[in-house]
Amino acid sequence: MRTKTPTREVRVQIDSRYELIELVQRTAEALCRAARLGRSTTVNVGLAVREAVANAIKHGNRLQAGKRVLVIFRVEPGKLVVAVRDQGLGFDLEGVRDPLAPENVVANHGRGIFFMKSFVDEVRFSRLPGGGTEVRMEKRATRGRKGRSPASGTPMSQGGQVR
């Protein structure tokens, strides 16, 4: 008889300081290895988490030292779920510029959400009841086709869709 692997949860709470992003990225990568998600998936999830935390610090908490970012990792059978929560005012997802539009291609910012959507299977944004925003990302252990976002089937060059 085969038993299910129990869900494990790790919480990391950091001050809104860029120098702490590396710690969270390394934690994400270690948990991916523990979940046996594979080397390239591990790197991609680490980058997606890095982008989400950077956005939470910069755009969510507006670099205010007194505000924190909470990252919740849940290793579930066959997948890793990561929630990144800030204490900011939120943002309008519709107002985010398309990084692939000709006028934005050479911009030195504005690709974080695009990377997140490209590197994990599912990305959702929600406002928290007490204030702040949560970015929820899910990466399943199943393999997608090379060069495609497994969740949407949309080529990475087109960025898929945020759900």
mmCIF file of N, CA, C and O in Angstrom, residues 97-131:
data_model
loop_
_atom_site.group_PDB
_atom_site.id
_atom_site.type_symbol
_atom_site.label_atom_id
_atom_site.label_comp_id
_atom_site.label_asym_id
_atom_site.label_seq_id
_atom_site.Cartn_x
_atom_site.Cartn_y
_atom_site.Cartn_z
ATOM 1 N N ARG A 97 1.924 47.093 -17.757
ATOM 2 C CA ARG A 97 2.291 47.178 -19.173
ATOM 3 C C ARG A 97 2.722 45.823 -19.724
ATOM 4 O O ARG A 97 3.308 45.010 -19.010
ATOM 5 N N ASP A 98 2.458 45.639 -21.001
ATOM 6 C CA ASP A 98 2.880 44.430 -21.710
ATOM 7 C C ASP A 98 4.372 44.539 -21.993
ATOM 8 O O ASP A 98 4.785 45.391 -22.786
ATOM 9 N N PRO A 99 5.199 43.672 -21.378
ATOM 10 C CA PRO A 99 6.649 43.794 -21.594
ATOM 11 C C PRO A 99 7.077 43.436 -23.011
ATOM 12 O O PRO A 99 8.208 43.717 -23.402
ATOM 13 N N LEU A 100 6.189 42.835 -23.777
ATOM 14 C CA LEU A 100 6.527 42.455 -25.148
ATOM 15 C C LEU A 100 6.097 43.511 -26.173
ATOM 16 O O LEU A 100 6.404 43.387 -27.361
ATOM 17 N N ALA A 101 5.390 44.532 -25.722
ATOM 18 C CA ALA A 101 5.002 45.606 -26.636
ATOM 19 C C ALA A 101 6.263 46.334 -27.099
ATOM 20 O O ALA A 101 7.209 46.512 -26.311
ATOM 21 N N PRO A 102 6.319 46.725 -28.359
ATOM 22 C CA PRO A 102 7.542 47.352 -28.902
ATOM 23 C C PRO A 102 8.062 48.507 -28.034
ATOM 24 O O PRO A 102 9.275 48.635 -27.847
ATOM 25 N N GLU A 103 7.171 49.322 -27.486
ATOM 26 C CA GLU A 103 7.620 50.457 -26.693
ATOM 27 C C GLU A 103 8.188 50.052 -25.332
ATOM 28 O O GLU A 103 8.842 50.843 -24.661
ATOM 29 N N ASN A 104 7.971 48.792 -24.916
ATOM 30 C CA ASN A 104 8.445 48.331 -23.604
ATOM 31 C C ASN A 104 9.590 47.327 -23.680
ATOM 32 O O ASN A 104 10.143 46.963 -22.645
ATOM 33 N N VAL A 105 9.910 46.868 -24.864
ATOM 34 C CA VAL A 105 10.898 45.793 -25.001
ATOM 35 C C VAL A 105 12.257 46.178 -24.425
ATOM 36 O O VAL A 105 12.923 45.347 -23.810
ATOM 37 N N VAL A 106 12.681 47.409 -24.580
ATOM 38 C CA VAL A 106 14.003 47.802 -24.085
ATOM 39 C C VAL A 106 13.953 48.444 -22.694
ATOM 40 O O VAL A 106 14.979 48.866 -22.177
ATOM 41 N N ALA A 107 12.768 48.512 -22.092
ATOM 42 C CA ALA A 107 12.665 49.076 -20.739
ATOM 43 C C ALA A 107 13.450 48.210 -19.765
ATOM 44 O O ALA A 107 13.548 46.999 -19.933
ATOM 45 N N ASN A 108 14.018 48.838 -18.735
ATOM 46 C CA ASN A 108 14.823 48.080 -17.769
ATOM 47 C C ASN A 108 13.995 47.607 -16.570
ATOM 48 O O ASN A 108 14.530 47.232 -15.545
ATOM 49 N N HIS A 109 12.689 47.607 -16.696
ATOM 50 C CA HIS A 109 11.807 47.123 -15.627
ATOM 51 C C HIS A 109 10.503 46.636 -16.264
ATOM 52 O O HIS A 109 10.306 46.746 -17.476
ATOM 53 N N GLY A 110 9.633 46.068 -15.443
ATOM 54 C CA GLY A 110 8.311 45.689 -15.928
ATOM 55 C C GLY A 110 8.180 44.266 -16.441
ATOM 56 O O GLY A 110 7.233 43.950 -17.153
ATOM 57 N N ARG A 111 9.095 43.391 -16.054
ATOM 58 C CA ARG A 111 9.027 42.011 -16.537
ATOM 59 C C ARG A 111 8.755 40.993 -15.431
ATOM 60 O O ARG A 111 8.660 39.803 -15.703
ATOM 61 N N GLY A 112 8.611 41.430 -14.205
ATOM 62 C CA GLY A 112 8.445 40.509 -13.084
ATOM 63 C C GLY A 112 7.237 39.600 -13.217
ATOM 64 O O GLY A 112 7.349 38.382 -13.058
ATOM 65 N N ILE A 113 6.084 40.162 -13.501
ATOM 66 C CA ILE A 113 4.881 39.344 -13.638
ATOM 67 C C ILE A 113 4.994 38.430 -14.846
ATOM 68 O O ILE A 113 4.599 37.260 -14.800
ATOM 69 N N PHE A 114 5.579 38.930 -15.920
ATOM 70 C CA PHE A 114 5.797 38.110 -17.112
ATOM 71 C C PHE A 114 6.657 36.898 -16.767
ATOM 72 O O PHE A 114 6.335 35.769 -17.151
ATOM 73 N N PHE A 115 7.734 37.112 -16.018
ATOM 74 C CA PHE A 115 8.595 35.986 -15.626
ATOM 75 C C PHE A 115 7.837 35.003 -14.745
ATOM 76 O O PHE A 115 7.935 33.792 -14.923
ATOM 77 N N MET A 116 7.099 35.524 -13.785
ATOM 78 C CA MET A 116 6.341 34.623 -12.901
ATOM 79 C C MET A 116 5.401 33.740 -13.720
ATOM 80 O O MET A 116 5.331 32.532 -13.512
ATOM 81 N N LYS A 117 4.674 34.367 -14.640
ATOM 82 C CA LYS A 117 3.720 33.605 -15.457
ATOM 83 C C LYS A 117 4.419 32.581 -16.334
ATOM 84 O O LYS A 117 3.867 31.531 -16.646
ATOM 85 N N SER A 118 5.636 32.899 -16.738
ATOM 86 C CA SER A 118 6.386 32.003 -17.612
ATOM 87 C C SER A 118 7.004 30.827 -16.865
ATOM 88 O O SER A 118 7.178 29.757 -17.439
ATOM 89 N N PHE A 119 7.333 31.031 -15.587
ATOM 90 C CA PHE A 119 8.118 30.034 -14.867
ATOM 91 C C PHE A 119 7.312 29.079 -13.994
ATOM 92 O O PHE A 119 7.860 28.080 -13.521
ATOM 93 N N VAL A 120 6.065 29.393 -13.704
ATOM 94 C CA VAL A 120 5.248 28.481 -12.903
ATOM 95 C C VAL A 120 3.967 28.150 -13.660
ATOM 96 O O VAL A 120 3.655 28.753 -14.681
ATOM 97 N N ASP A 121 3.216 27.181 -13.153
ATOM 98 C CA ASP A 121 2.016 26.727 -13.858
ATOM 99 C C ASP A 121 0.820 27.643 -13.646
ATOM 100 O O ASP A 121 -0.059 27.717 -14.496
ATOM 101 N N GLU A 122 0.762 28.293 -12.506
ATOM 102 C CA GLU A 122 -0.410 29.114 -12.197
ATOM 103 C C GLU A 122 0.012 30.296 -11.330
ATOM 104 O O GLU A 122 0.799 30.126 -10.398
ATOM 105 N N VAL A 123 -0.504 31.476 -11.662
ATOM 106 C CA VAL A 123 -0.242 32.683 -10.872
ATOM 107 C C VAL A 123 -1.574 33.375 -10.636
ATOM 108 O O VAL A 123 -2.336 33.591 -11.581
ATOM 109 N N ARG A 124 -1.843 33.703 -9.372
ATOM 110 C CA ARG A 124 -3.070 34.438 -9.037
ATOM 111 C C ARG A 124 -2.715 35.594 -8.101
ATOM 112 O O ARG A 124 -1.863 35.444 -7.228
ATOM 113 N N PHE A 125 -3.420 36.689 -8.294
ATOM 114 C CA PHE A 125 -3.243 37.863 -7.452
ATOM 115 C C PHE A 125 -4.550 38.110 -6.712
ATOM 116 O O PHE A 125 -5.621 38.024 -7.314
ATOM 117 N N SER A 126 -4.440 38.422 -5.435
ATOM 118 C CA SER A 126 -5.646 38.751 -4.681
ATOM 119 C C SER A 126 -5.305 39.764 -3.600
ATOM 120 O O SER A 126 -4.176 39.828 -3.120
ATOM 121 N N ARG A 127 -6.291 40.542 -3.258
ATOM 122 C CA ARG A 127 -6.143 41.498 -2.159
ATOM 123 C C ARG A 127 -6.494 40.782 -0.867
ATOM 124 O O ARG A 127 -7.474 40.025 -0.820
ATOM 125 N N LEU A 128 -5.732 41.040 0.158
ATOM 126 C CA LEU A 128 -5.961 40.401 1.441
ATOM 127 C C LEU A 128 -6.984 41.198 2.245
ATOM 128 O O LEU A 128 -7.021 42.434 2.153
ATOM 129 N N PRO A 129 -7.804 40.527 3.033
ATOM 130 C CA PRO A 129 -8.856 41.220 3.792
ATOM 131 C C PRO A 129 -8.315 42.324 4.714
ATOM 132 O O PRO A 129 -8.923 43.366 4.858
ATOM 133 N N GLY A 130 -7.161 42.109 5.304
ATOM 134 C CA GLY A 130 -6.605 43.105 6.215
ATOM 135 C C GLY A 130 -5.705 44.118 5.542
ATOM 136 O O GLY A 130 -5.042 44.912 6.194
ATOM 137 N N GLY A 131 -5.643 44.089 4.210
ATOM 138 C CA GLY A 131 -4.756 44.962 3.451
ATOM 139 C C GLY A 131 -3.590 44.179 2.891
ATOM 140 O O GLY A 131 -3.215 43.139 3.421
#
